[in-house]
PDB file of C-alpha atoms in Angstrom:
ATOM      1  CA  LYS Q   6     116.821  73.631 102.216  1.00  0.00           C
ATOM      2  CA  SER Q   7     117.156  76.941 104.080  1.00  0.00           C
ATOM      3  CA  ILE Q   8     115.272  79.948 102.843  1.00  0.00           C
ATOM      4  CA  ASN Q   9     117.454  82.848 101.744  1.00  0.00           C
ATOM      5  CA  SER Q  10     116.911  85.866  99.613  1.00  0.00           C
ATOM      6  CA  ASN Q  11     119.467  85.000  96.976  1.00  0.00           C
ATOM      7  CA  ILE Q  12     116.740  84.289  94.463  1.00  0.00           C
ATOM      8  CA  PHE Q  13     115.859  87.979  94.368  1.00  0.00           C
ATOM      9  CA  LYS Q  14     119.458  88.948  93.282  1.00  0.00           C
ATOM     10  CA  LYS Q  15     119.048  87.498  89.851  1.00  0.00           C
ATOM     11  CA  PRO Q  16     118.602  90.171  87.124  1.00  0.00           C
ATOM     12  CA  LYS Q  17     115.161  89.024  85.967  1.00  0.00           C
ATOM     13  CA  LEU Q  18     113.730  88.853  89.507  1.00  0.00           C
ATOM     14  CA  LYS Q  19     112.762  92.460  90.059  1.00  0.00           C
ATOM     15  CA  LYS Q  20     110.496  92.373  93.054  1.00  0.00           C
ATOM     16  CA  LYS Q  21     109.842  96.174  93.139  1.00  0.00           C
ATOM     17  CA  PHE Q  22     108.586  96.161  89.531  1.00  0.00           C
ATOM     18  CA  LEU Q  23     106.218  93.250  90.342  1.00  0.00           C
ATOM     19  CA  VAL Q  24     104.966  94.968  93.515  1.00  0.00           C
ATOM     20  CA  ARG Q  25     104.207  98.202  91.502  1.00  0.00           C
ATOM     21  CA  LYS Q  26     102.297  96.260  88.875  1.00  0.00           C
ATOM     22  CA  LEU Q  27     100.319  94.343  91.499  1.00  0.00           C
ATOM     23  CA  LEU Q  28      99.472  97.526  93.445  1.00  0.00           C
ATOM     24  CA  LYS Q  29      98.055  99.047  90.245  1.00  0.00           C
ATOM     25  CA  ILE Q  30      95.833  95.943  89.923  1.00  0.00           C
ATOM     26  CA  TYR Q  31      94.995  96.111  93.562  1.00  0.00           C
ATOM     27  CA  LYS Q  32      93.793  99.739  93.282  1.00  0.00           C
ATOM     28  CA  LYS Q  33      92.128  99.295  89.814  1.00  0.00           C
ATOM     29  CA  ASN Q  34      89.983  96.266  90.872  1.00  0.00           C
ATOM     30  CA  LYS Q  35      88.909  97.849  94.185  1.00  0.00           C
ATOM     31  CA  PHE Q  36      90.474  95.202  96.432  1.00  0.00           C
ATOM     32  CA  SER Q  37      90.688  97.837  99.177  1.00  0.00           C
ATOM     33  CA  ILE Q  38      87.647  96.081 100.655  1.00  0.00           C
ATOM     34  CA  LEU Q  39      89.995  93.292 101.633  1.00  0.00           C
ATOM     35  CA  SER Q  40      92.295  95.613 103.621  1.00  0.00           C
ATOM     36  CA  ARG Q  41      89.576  96.251 106.135  1.00  0.00           C
ATOM     37  CA  SER Q  42      88.887  92.621 106.933  1.00  0.00           C
ATOM     38  CA  ILE Q  43      92.281  91.205 106.522  1.00  0.00           C
ATOM     39  CA  THR Q  44      95.766  92.547 107.135  1.00  0.00           C
ATOM     40  CA  PHE Q  45      98.504  91.241 104.923  1.00  0.00           C
ATOM     41  CA  ASN Q  46     101.483  92.743 103.129  1.00  0.00           C
ATOM     42  CA  LEU Q  47     101.792  92.530  99.441  1.00  0.00           C
ATOM     43  CA  TYR Q  48     105.510  91.813  99.745  1.00  0.00           C
ATOM     44  CA  GLU Q  49     104.607  88.881 101.948  1.00  0.00           C
ATOM     45  CA  ILE Q  50     102.355  87.414  99.376  1.00  0.00           C
ATOM     46  CA  ILE Q  51     104.947  87.798  96.621  1.00  0.00           C
ATOM     47  CA  GLU Q  52     107.726  86.217  98.718  1.00  0.00           C
ATOM     48  CA  VAL Q  53     105.528  83.297  99.768  1.00  0.00           C
ATOM     49  CA  ILE Q  54     104.598  82.557  96.182  1.00  0.00           C
ATOM     50  CA  LEU Q  55     108.166  82.999  94.918  1.00  0.00           C
ATOM     51  CA  TYR Q  56     109.545  80.677  97.703  1.00  0.00           C
ATOM     52  CA  ALA Q  57     106.885  78.093  96.870  1.00  0.00           C
ATOM     53  CA  PHE Q  58     107.783  78.157  93.189  1.00  0.00           C
ATOM     54  CA  TYR Q  59     111.552  78.298  93.845  1.00  0.00           C
ATOM     55  CA  TYR Q  60     111.646  75.244  96.175  1.00  0.00           C
ATOM     56  CA  LYS Q  61     108.773  73.589  94.380  1.00  0.00           C
ATOM     57  CA  ASP Q  62     107.027  73.150  97.700  1.00  0.00           C
ATOM     58  CA  ILE Q  63     103.323  74.113  97.753  1.00  0.00           C
ATOM     59  CA  PHE Q  64     103.063  73.542 101.521  1.00  0.00           C
ATOM     60  CA  ILE Q  65     104.247  77.137 102.175  1.00  0.00           C
ATOM     61  CA  LEU Q  66     101.661  78.690  99.899  1.00  0.00           C
ATOM     62  CA  SER Q  67      98.903  76.370 101.112  1.00  0.00           C
ATOM     63  CA  ASN Q  68      99.435  77.273 104.766  1.00  0.00           C
ATOM     64  CA  TRP Q  69      99.577  81.007 103.969  1.00  0.00           C
ATOM     65  CA  PHE Q  70      96.349  80.798 101.918  1.00  0.00           C
ATOM     66  CA  LEU Q  71      94.483  78.810 104.607  1.00  0.00           C
ATOM     67  CA  LYS Q  72      95.604  81.192 107.333  1.00  0.00           C
ATOM     68  CA  ASN Q  73      94.541  84.340 105.520  1.00  0.00           C
ATOM     69  CA  PHE Q  74      91.424  82.946 103.946  1.00  0.00           C
ATOM     70  CA  ARG Q  75      90.109  82.049 107.339  1.00  0.00           C
ATOM     71  CA  ASN Q  76      90.249  85.789 108.330  1.00  0.00           C
ATOM     72  CA  VAL Q  77      88.367  86.998 105.269  1.00  0.00           C
ATOM     73  CA  HIS Q  78      84.607  87.757 105.796  1.00  0.00           C
ATOM     74  CA  PHE Q  79      82.455  85.546 103.615  1.00  0.00           C
ATOM     75  CA  THR Q  80      81.201  88.465 101.558  1.00  0.00           C
ATOM     76  CA  ASN Q  81      84.767  89.179 100.457  1.00  0.00           C
ATOM     77  CA  HIS Q  82      85.660  85.509  99.538  1.00  0.00           C
ATOM     78  CA  LYS Q  83      85.159  86.091  95.782  1.00  0.00           C
ATOM     79  CA  ASN Q  84      87.254  89.280  95.720  1.00  0.00           C
ATOM     80  CA  PHE Q  85      90.030  87.546  97.600  1.00  0.00           C
ATOM     81  CA  LEU Q  86      90.036  84.606  95.191  1.00  0.00           C
ATOM     82  CA  VAL Q  87      90.164  86.936  92.181  1.00  0.00           C
ATOM     83  CA  PHE Q  88      93.068  88.789  93.797  1.00  0.00           C
ATOM     84  CA  PHE Q  89      94.866  85.522  94.551  1.00  0.00           C
ATOM     85  CA  LYS Q  90      94.357  84.270  91.041  1.00  0.00           C
ATOM     86  CA  THR Q  91      95.687  87.596  89.534  1.00  0.00           C
ATOM     87  CA  ILE Q  92      98.831  87.448  91.672  1.00  0.00           C
ATOM     88  CA  ILE Q  93      99.495  83.768  90.978  1.00  0.00           C
ATOM     89  CA  ASN Q  94      99.002  84.278  87.275  1.00  0.00           C
ATOM     90  CA  ASP Q  95     101.315  87.316  87.086  1.00  0.00           C
ATOM     91  CA  ILE Q  96     104.036  85.703  89.075  1.00  0.00           C
ATOM     92  CA  PHE Q  97     103.720  82.340  87.249  1.00  0.00           C
ATOM     93  CA  GLU Q  98     103.968  83.963  83.777  1.00  0.00           C
ATOM     94  CA  SER Q  99     106.859  86.184  84.911  1.00  0.00           C
ATOM     95  CA  TYR Q 100     109.006  83.453  86.588  1.00  0.00           C
ATOM     96  CA  ARG Q 101     107.886  80.236  84.852  1.00  0.00           C
ATOM     97  CA  ASP Q 102     111.215  79.658  82.951  1.00  0.00           C
ATOM     98  CA  ILE Q 103     113.470  80.698  85.906  1.00  0.00           C
ATOM     99  CA  PHE Q 104     111.826  78.361  88.415  1.00  0.00           C
ATOM    100  CA  GLN Q 105     111.208  75.434  85.907  1.00  0.00           C
ATOM    101  CA  VAL Q 106     107.625  75.189  87.036  1.00  0.00           C
ATOM    102  CA  LYS Q 107     105.142  73.766  84.483  1.00  0.00           C
ATOM    103  CA  GLY Q 108     101.739  74.408  86.103  1.00  0.00           C
ATOM    104  CA  PHE Q 109      99.544  75.360  89.034  1.00  0.00           C
ATOM    105  CA  TYR Q 110      96.137  74.044  89.766  1.00  0.00           C
ATOM    106  CA  PHE Q 111      93.788  75.349  92.452  1.00  0.00           C
ATOM    107  CA  ILE Q 112      90.386  74.085  93.578  1.00  0.00           C
ATOM    108  CA  ILE Q 113      88.079  75.312  96.391  1.00  0.00           C
ATOM    109  CA  LYS Q 114      84.835  73.567  97.109  1.00  0.00           C
ATOM    110  CA  GLY Q 115      82.040  74.617  99.470  1.00  0.00           C
ATOM    111  CA  LYS Q 116      79.886  77.633 100.184  1.00  0.00           C
ATOM    112  CA  VAL Q 117      82.128  80.395  98.771  1.00  0.00           C
ATOM    113  CA  GLY Q 118      80.947  83.862  99.433  1.00  0.00           C
ATOM    114  CA  VAL Q 119      77.329  82.998 100.302  1.00  0.00           C
ATOM    115  CA  THR Q 120      75.216  82.522 103.363  1.00  0.00           C
ATOM    116  CA  SER Q 121      74.937  79.153 105.166  1.00  0.00           C
ATOM    117  CA  ASN Q 122      71.773  77.889 103.415  1.00  0.00           C
ATOM    118  CA  ALA Q 123      72.969  78.329  99.808  1.00  0.00           C
ATOM    119  CA  LYS Q 124      74.257  75.830  97.271  1.00  0.00           C
ATOM    120  CA  LYS Q 125      77.835  74.598  97.336  1.00  0.00           C
ATOM    121  CA  LYS Q 126      80.113  75.838  94.532  1.00  0.00           C
ATOM    122  CA  THR Q 127      83.421  74.608  93.061  1.00  0.00           C
ATOM    123  CA  ILE Q 128      85.877  77.324  91.915  1.00  0.00           C
ATOM    124  CA  LYS Q 129      88.963  76.163  90.183  1.00  0.00           C
ATOM    125  CA  PHE Q 130      91.574  77.647  87.914  1.00  0.00           C
ATOM    126  CA  ALA Q 131      94.639  76.217  86.236  1.00  0.00           C
ATOM    127  CA  ILE Q 132      97.713  78.086  85.056  1.00  0.00           C
ATOM    128  CA  GLY Q 133     100.103  76.372  82.694  1.00  0.00           C
ATOM    129  CA  SER Q 134     100.100  72.595  82.281  1.00  0.00           C
ATOM    130  CA  SER Q 135      97.481  71.049  84.546  1.00  0.00           C
ATOM    131  CA  ASN Q 136      97.615  67.509  83.180  1.00  0.00           C
ATOM    132  CA  LYS Q 137      97.674  65.234  86.285  1.00  0.00           C
ATOM    133  CA  SER Q 138      97.985  61.930  84.325  1.00  0.00           C
ATOM    134  CA  LYS Q 139     101.484  62.237  82.895  1.00  0.00           C
ATOM    135  CA  LYS Q 140     103.898  59.825  84.510  1.00  0.00           C
ATOM    136  CA  SER Q 141     106.945  61.919  83.649  1.00  0.00           C
ATOM    137  CA  GLN Q 142     105.574  65.020  85.392  1.00  0.00           C
ATOM    138  CA  ARG Q 143     106.441  65.607  89.074  1.00  0.00           C
ATOM    139  CA  MET Q 144     103.854  67.202  91.260  1.00  0.00           C
ATOM    140  CA  ASP Q 145     103.364  68.542  94.768  1.00  0.00           C
ATOM    141  CA  PHE Q 146      99.860  68.294  96.257  1.00  0.00           C
ATOM    142  CA  GLN Q 147      98.349  69.914  99.351  1.00  0.00           C
ATOM    143  CA  GLN Q 148      94.798  69.878 100.739  1.00  0.00           C
ATOM    144  CA  GLY Q 149      93.276  71.803 103.633  1.00  0.00           C
ATOM    145  CA  VAL Q 150      90.103  72.875 105.219  1.00  0.00           C
ATOM    146  CA  VAL Q 151      89.046  76.454 105.935  1.00  0.00           C
ATOM    147  CA  LYS Q 152      86.343  77.020 108.543  1.00  0.00           C
ATOM    148  CA  SER Q 153      84.083  80.029 107.770  1.00  0.00           C
ATOM    149  CA  LEU Q 154      80.855  81.450 109.018  1.00  0.00           C
ATOM    150  CA  SER Q 155      79.007  79.678 106.153  1.00  0.00           C
ATOM    151  CA  GLY Q 156      80.565  76.316 106.671  1.00  0.00           C
ATOM    152  CA  SER Q 157      83.730  74.414 105.784  1.00  0.00           C
ATOM    153  CA  LEU Q 158      85.559  74.938 102.510  1.00  0.00           C
ATOM    154  CA  GLY Q 159      87.954  72.328 101.025  1.00  0.00           C
ATOM    155  CA  VAL Q 160      91.088  73.822  99.339  1.00  0.00           C
ATOM    156  CA  SER Q 161      93.403  71.814  97.006  1.00  0.00           C
ATOM    157  CA  MET Q 162      96.601  73.102  95.414  1.00  0.00           C
ATOM    158  CA  ILE Q 163      98.713  71.165  92.901  1.00  0.00           C
ATOM    159  CA  LEU Q 164     102.087  72.432  91.583  1.00  0.00           C
ATOM    160  CA  THR Q 165     103.624  70.607  88.679  1.00  0.00           C
ATOM    161  CA  TYR Q 166     107.229  70.735  87.584  1.00  0.00           C
TER     162      TYR Q 166
END
């Protein structure tokens, strides 16, 4: 499958509206702290998520997340995760019917946002149907490891369709 921008030409896929909405959330929740420690474009995030949902391939999103989470300072881990969850939730609810995606499940385990001698935490969120035991449900699963100053973090993403 080749990646093309034809998916944005559909009438319901208004990327500019989504970007405006997410920029309001970005400014409202003071995610400007992230812009000092990490450089990414909001259009890039939206396109990566839309391509992952359109092609039902979580590999694209997983690689983007691992690459950018590596660059975030450990004090900003929680802010980045809240921002990531907000974007995924908004895009998922907006395009769920168009892309025929049923659910998204995200887990990160390790020392998230703390110094190296603290307890390990598990942060997870599920959007839509996250039942992993249905035989009729197809899923795409990716795992990865992020090395940070406080230690290694395990990241898992599951997309069901």
